[in-house]
Amino acid sequence: MPGYIRKRGKLSWQVMVRAGRDPVTGKYVRITRTVRGTRKEAERLLARLLHEVNHGAVVAPGRTTVGEWLHRWLVDIAKPNVAAKTWERYEEIVRLHLKPHLGAIPLHQLRPAHVQRLYATLLQAGKHPRTIVHVHRVLHAALQHALRLEVVARNVCDAVTPPRVRPSEIPVITEEEVARILRASEGTRLHIPIVLAVLCGLRRGEVLALRWSDVDLERRILQVRRSLEEVRVDGRLVLRTKEPKTGKGRAVVVPPLAAEALKRHRRAQVEERLRAGPVWEDHDLVCPASNGGPWYPSNFQKVFSGFVRQYAIRRVTFHQLRHAHASYAIRLGADLRTVAARLGHATPTLTLNVYGHELPGAQEELSLRVDRLIREALHQLRGEP
């Protein structure tokens, strides 16, 4: 029976409507209301509730807690649809920040005040605003899924404002610094990764996953088809390849300087493989570990950090090399669509948001170009030479 009316007192009636099953526990859930008045009024309420349930205007509360729903969302929705490393971060956010503070609250009783209090607590505990923004995005995504399935009537995160994060500009490495880094890395296993980041704009994972079959040195084109990442499975690090960040590959034109370095590197790698003999693992990788196998990103990072310390180059990260490539391209007049395609950004808007500040002096150069353009137009209008 979808609903019924039961007399509670002389002028009191209980109205109950069955509203499907709890999405996590699978048990039937009910919506109950108490009416003080006549049976006619109780019947009108029953008819209205049945209509609203049938048309999705009300949601059955159920017994699902926020913690249960977050777990179900992680397993059923997030895991099949995001990269393994991203899922690790989602799971960490749920485990460390969301479940301890909100996990026990029944999902239908979660209110904006609960979420706002969580953000205030995390701030007081010294968490960076950017961390709290990530917490907000994960919770919002999980609740949005609940909203689409009509498990909740609204997404309470829409009524909550996470802390503001001031955009941090990545320091741009000058051409002179890049030249010193390239010179210092010559003859080391880091040289080609640095070349690919500075001259081609590749990400670390893309560099470490690049194969010789992806590189056409005669046409000076390389194909970015995959990225290498490490994820933790049962407490140990495991290497995985995944699609590039936007979900599709891209072709990158290789500058002559990089093509020359790659040709020298290929010859040297053939000699290294012959010296290694059966120890060498042939994975066709352009930038392998010393045995020819994949180079773990965490190990690569340790080697790169040690290189930076050893040669007293100001503290730069590998990502800053890619950032330098993009900044130089914009300064040299490349349009945003070209830069976005080269970097593997989903949209030129993302490129603008990240690199819009540009190099020092770029706006000055632009202003002088505009000045010359308008000056010439004025001279022509006045008939001046």
XYZ file of C-alpha atoms in Angstrom:
385
model
C 0.000 0.000 0.000
C 1.581 3.355 -1.051
C 0.070 5.340 1.842
C -2.408 5.337 4.695
C -4.041 7.446 7.427
C -4.095 6.384 11.063
C -6.023 8.110 13.843
C -3.745 9.228 16.705
C -6.189 11.172 18.893
C -9.520 12.940 18.875
C -8.358 15.489 16.271
C -4.981 14.041 15.368
C -4.071 11.904 12.345
C -0.850 10.305 11.140
C -0.324 10.293 7.375
C 2.268 7.879 5.927
C 3.526 7.530 2.344
C 5.969 4.895 1.141
C 8.619 6.542 -1.032
C 10.871 3.901 -2.528
C 13.997 2.301 -1.091
C 17.014 3.767 0.617
C 19.730 3.832 -2.115
C 22.399 2.478 0.258
C 20.602 0.135 2.677
C 17.963 -1.021 0.186
C 15.234 -0.791 2.867
C 11.857 0.812 2.227
C 11.571 4.336 3.574
C 8.512 6.310 4.572
C 7.447 9.910 4.816
C 5.216 10.575 7.806
C 3.275 13.694 8.731
C 0.931 14.520 11.604
C -2.287 16.466 10.944
C -4.364 18.165 13.636
C -7.879 18.595 12.286
C -10.446 16.556 10.432
C -10.000 13.349 8.465
C -10.789 15.330 5.313
C -7.678 17.459 5.938
C -5.613 14.296 6.486
C -6.922 12.857 3.205
C -5.987 16.033 1.350
C -2.440 15.852 2.775
C -2.163 12.168 1.792
C -3.218 12.961 -1.789
C -0.712 15.840 -1.981
C 2.172 13.734 -0.603
C 1.431 10.895 -3.029
C 1.404 13.365 -5.907
C 4.696 14.953 -4.811
C 6.430 11.589 -4.325
C 5.277 10.393 -7.754
C 6.580 13.574 -9.378
C 9.848 13.797 -7.444
C 8.899 16.934 -5.520
C 9.797 15.379 -2.151
C 12.581 13.017 -1.224
C 12.334 10.200 1.272
C 14.770 10.751 4.122
C 15.924 7.158 4.554
C 18.608 6.116 7.032
C 21.674 6.768 4.905
C 24.382 8.788 6.624
C 26.673 11.250 4.888
C 29.565 8.839 5.460
C 27.702 5.933 3.836
C 26.742 8.038 0.847
C 30.318 9.330 0.389
C 31.635 5.762 0.426
C 29.068 4.640 -2.140
C 29.844 7.664 -4.341
C 33.592 6.973 -4.170
C 33.180 3.330 -5.177
C 30.350 3.502 -7.718
C 30.799 6.920 -9.341
C 34.238 8.415 -8.734
C 36.431 5.326 -9.123
C 35.284 4.308 -12.634
C 35.351 7.876 -13.952
C 38.526 9.575 -12.701
C 42.241 8.829 -12.881
C 43.635 6.556 -10.174
C 45.714 9.368 -8.665
C 42.664 11.649 -8.570
C 40.609 8.945 -6.874
C 43.354 8.531 -4.267
C 43.050 12.243 -3.495
C 39.241 12.030 -3.301
C 39.436 9.045 -0.950
C 41.962 10.868 1.236
C 39.720 13.944 1.465
C 36.707 11.823 2.394
C 38.676 9.800 4.973
C 40.593 12.642 6.622
C 38.221 15.600 6.413
C 34.628 14.693 5.552
C 33.840 11.467 7.399
C 35.298 12.532 10.785
C 33.182 15.718 10.836
C 30.062 14.925 8.798
C 30.011 11.141 8.413
C 27.519 10.351 11.190
C 24.912 12.925 10.115
C 21.877 11.439 8.316
C 22.116 12.543 4.707
C 18.673 14.152 4.672
C 19.558 16.162 7.816
C 22.762 17.687 6.412
C 22.458 21.471 6.436
C 24.618 24.329 5.098
C 25.540 25.213 8.690
C 27.187 21.802 9.147
C 29.350 22.339 6.070
C 30.237 25.925 6.925
C 31.249 24.838 10.427
C 33.477 22.139 8.910
C 35.312 24.720 6.797
C 35.796 26.984 9.824
C 37.143 24.042 11.851
C 39.621 23.115 9.124
C 40.814 26.718 8.862
C 41.324 26.910 12.626
C 43.309 23.657 12.441
C 45.724 25.362 10.057
C 44.568 23.797 6.793
C 45.351 25.839 3.684
C 42.310 27.451 2.023
C 43.147 25.528 -1.156
C 42.729 22.251 0.755
C 39.303 23.378 1.935
C 38.313 24.278 -1.617
C 39.206 20.704 -2.640
C 37.069 19.403 0.250
C 34.211 21.604 -0.981
C 34.485 20.293 -4.545
C 34.469 16.640 -3.479
C 31.476 17.070 -1.172
C 29.631 19.104 -3.797
C 30.197 16.392 -6.426
C 28.951 13.630 -4.115
C 25.848 15.605 -3.119
C 25.176 16.574 -6.728
C 24.995 12.897 -7.583
C 22.561 12.391 -4.695
C 20.479 15.265 -6.055
C 20.357 13.773 -9.555
C 19.132 10.474 -8.085
C 16.562 12.407 -5.990
C 18.076 11.097 -2.760
C 18.282 14.671 -1.433
C 16.101 17.635 -2.268
C 19.001 20.073 -2.750
C 22.766 20.327 -2.709
C 23.554 22.151 0.536
C 27.038 23.066 -0.766
C 25.378 25.557 -3.113
C 24.518 27.652 -0.055
C 28.047 27.522 1.395
C 31.012 29.687 0.431
C 34.462 28.065 0.718
C 37.406 30.287 1.678
C 38.921 32.413 -1.044
C 42.206 31.196 -2.471
C 44.548 33.831 -3.761
C 45.984 32.705 -7.111
C 49.691 32.043 -6.816
C 51.884 32.994 -9.724
C 54.538 30.484 -10.720
C 57.906 32.265 -10.948
C 59.134 32.327 -14.522
C 62.614 31.036 -15.206
C 64.634 33.363 -17.417
C 66.268 32.239 -20.651
C 69.676 32.563 -19.000
C 68.631 30.249 -16.164
C 67.217 27.716 -18.633
C 70.491 27.775 -20.574
C 72.440 27.090 -17.358
C 70.098 24.215 -16.442
C 70.436 22.670 -19.901
C 74.223 23.044 -19.835
C 74.549 21.568 -16.348
C 72.356 18.567 -17.236
C 74.281 17.590 -20.386
C 75.525 14.013 -20.161
C 73.048 13.114 -17.395
C 69.807 11.123 -17.509
C 67.920 14.364 -16.745
C 68.969 16.211 -19.898
C 66.297 14.917 -22.288
C 63.426 15.263 -19.752
C 64.500 18.887 -19.226
C 64.718 19.445 -22.996
C 61.213 18.010 -23.515
C 59.744 20.193 -20.767
C 61.451 23.451 -21.776
C 61.295 23.135 -25.559
C 58.143 21.044 -26.042
C 56.033 21.815 -22.954
C 55.550 18.203 -21.848
C 54.426 17.282 -18.339
C 56.582 15.019 -16.167
C 54.278 12.009 -16.580
C 54.146 12.552 -20.351
C 57.958 12.688 -20.544
C 58.360 9.450 -18.599
C 55.738 7.638 -20.731
C 57.055 8.844 -24.116
C 58.172 6.039 -26.450
C 60.449 6.176 -29.469
C 57.527 4.935 -31.559
C 55.804 8.225 -30.672
C 58.687 10.292 -32.072
C 59.288 11.160 -35.730
C 62.608 13.000 -35.785
C 62.618 13.442 -39.558
C 59.346 15.390 -39.488
C 60.160 16.768 -36.007
C 56.835 15.682 -34.501
C 56.125 13.704 -31.353
C 52.795 12.274 -30.249
C 51.750 12.597 -26.612
C 49.573 9.515 -26.172
C 49.921 8.576 -22.519
C 51.187 9.649 -19.108
C 52.954 7.666 -16.380
C 51.761 7.832 -12.783
C 52.238 5.872 -9.606
C 49.364 4.922 -7.329
C 49.229 3.174 -3.991
C 47.589 -0.258 -4.083
C 47.439 -2.291 -0.863
C 50.129 -0.112 0.680
C 52.649 -0.300 -2.172
C 53.388 1.987 -5.122
C 52.343 0.668 -8.517
C 53.092 2.230 -11.911
C 50.248 2.861 -14.338
C 49.901 4.552 -17.686
C 46.860 6.681 -18.345
C 45.537 8.968 -21.044
C 46.883 12.539 -21.081
C 45.134 14.998 -18.795
C 42.463 16.107 -21.290
C 41.638 12.511 -22.169
C 43.095 12.685 -25.684
C 46.525 12.781 -27.233
C 48.180 15.636 -29.091
C 50.892 16.219 -31.667
C 53.780 18.490 -30.685
C 56.197 20.004 -33.192
C 59.754 19.519 -31.924
C 62.126 22.498 -32.206
C 65.400 21.761 -34.077
C 67.438 22.130 -30.870
C 65.328 19.432 -29.176
C 65.416 17.202 -32.287
C 69.223 17.359 -32.343
C 69.377 16.456 -28.629
C 66.982 13.524 -29.174
C 69.075 12.175 -32.043
C 72.212 12.239 -29.888
C 70.278 10.657 -27.027
C 68.977 7.828 -29.209
C 72.491 6.936 -30.352
C 73.749 7.018 -26.755
C 70.831 4.863 -25.593
C 71.610 2.191 -28.202
C 75.168 2.006 -26.855
C 73.899 1.864 -23.276
C 71.533 -0.979 -24.162
C 74.374 -2.966 -25.770
C 76.578 -2.494 -22.693
C 73.751 -3.570 -20.356
C 73.040 -6.767 -22.322
C 70.289 -9.007 -20.894
C 69.836 -6.728 -17.864
C 68.262 -4.088 -20.097
C 64.444 -3.996 -20.106
C 63.347 -2.807 -23.518
C 60.156 -0.788 -23.102
C 60.928 1.530 -26.059
C 61.001 4.451 -23.605
C 62.730 7.700 -24.516
C 63.465 8.507 -20.860
C 63.740 5.194 -18.989
C 65.347 4.333 -15.688
C 68.939 3.098 -15.738
C 67.848 -0.480 -16.592
C 65.597 0.566 -19.493
C 62.398 0.083 -17.499
C 59.938 2.807 -16.500
C 61.307 5.575 -14.291
C 59.149 5.986 -11.185
C 57.970 9.624 -10.984
C 58.860 9.808 -7.281
C 62.413 8.587 -7.970
C 62.704 10.977 -10.900
C 61.663 13.829 -8.600
C 64.367 12.915 -6.063
C 67.031 12.906 -8.773
C 65.835 16.234 -10.172
C 65.737 17.862 -6.722
C 69.265 16.632 -6.016
C 70.422 18.039 -9.363
C 68.944 21.453 -8.515
C 70.660 21.477 -5.106
C 73.988 20.304 -6.487
C 74.281 22.957 -9.157
C 73.048 25.817 -6.944
C 70.337 26.735 -9.453
C 67.646 28.681 -7.665
C 64.986 26.373 -6.355
C 63.008 25.406 -9.441
C 60.546 22.578 -9.906
C 60.228 20.429 -12.999
C 56.799 21.923 -13.624
C 58.379 25.383 -13.822
C 60.256 24.250 -16.929
C 56.977 23.525 -18.708
C 55.624 26.808 -17.354
C 58.623 28.612 -18.833
C 57.899 27.088 -22.249
C 54.328 28.394 -22.197
C 55.364 31.845 -21.014
C 58.016 32.191 -23.717
C 55.484 31.145 -26.382
C 52.990 33.795 -25.279
C 55.685 36.452 -25.082
C 56.804 35.616 -28.623
C 53.297 36.288 -29.907
C 51.751 32.814 -30.139
C 47.964 32.879 -29.922
C 46.332 31.176 -26.946
C 44.728 28.417 -29.025
C 48.121 27.335 -30.336
C 49.678 27.428 -26.864
C 46.723 25.517 -25.353
C 46.978 22.813 -28.050
C 50.737 22.494 -27.515
C 50.399 22.191 -23.738
C 47.422 19.834 -23.842
C 45.039 22.257 -22.121
C 41.335 21.561 -22.574
C 40.571 25.190 -23.459
C 42.469 28.436 -24.189
C 40.665 29.874 -21.147
C 42.659 27.549 -18.897
C 45.866 28.697 -20.581
C 44.895 32.328 -20.012
C 44.057 31.726 -16.338
C 47.394 30.036 -15.681
C 49.716 32.115 -17.840
C 47.807 35.385 -18.214
C 50.192 37.288 -15.946
C 52.911 36.692 -18.566
C 56.583 37.495 -18.322
C 57.857 40.823 -16.971
C 57.889 43.316 -19.822
C 55.366 41.507 -22.030
C 52.685 44.169 -21.565
C 55.263 46.878 -22.144
C 56.150 45.251 -25.470
C 52.473 45.006 -26.406
C 51.814 48.632 -25.476
C 54.677 49.769 -27.718
C 53.298 47.752 -30.637
C 49.859 49.326 -30.222
C 51.493 52.732 -29.904
C 53.360 52.269 -33.206
C 50.201 51.062 -34.946
C 48.133 54.093 -33.923
C 51.003 56.515 -34.570
C 51.308 55.258 -38.145
C 47.550 55.646 -38.676
C 47.682 59.228 -37.352
C 50.651 60.080 -39.573
C 48.808 58.771 -42.633
C 45.681 60.728 -41.719
C 47.693 63.939 -41.428
C 49.601 63.251 -44.624
C 52.856 63.125 -42.721
C 55.774 60.979 -43.952
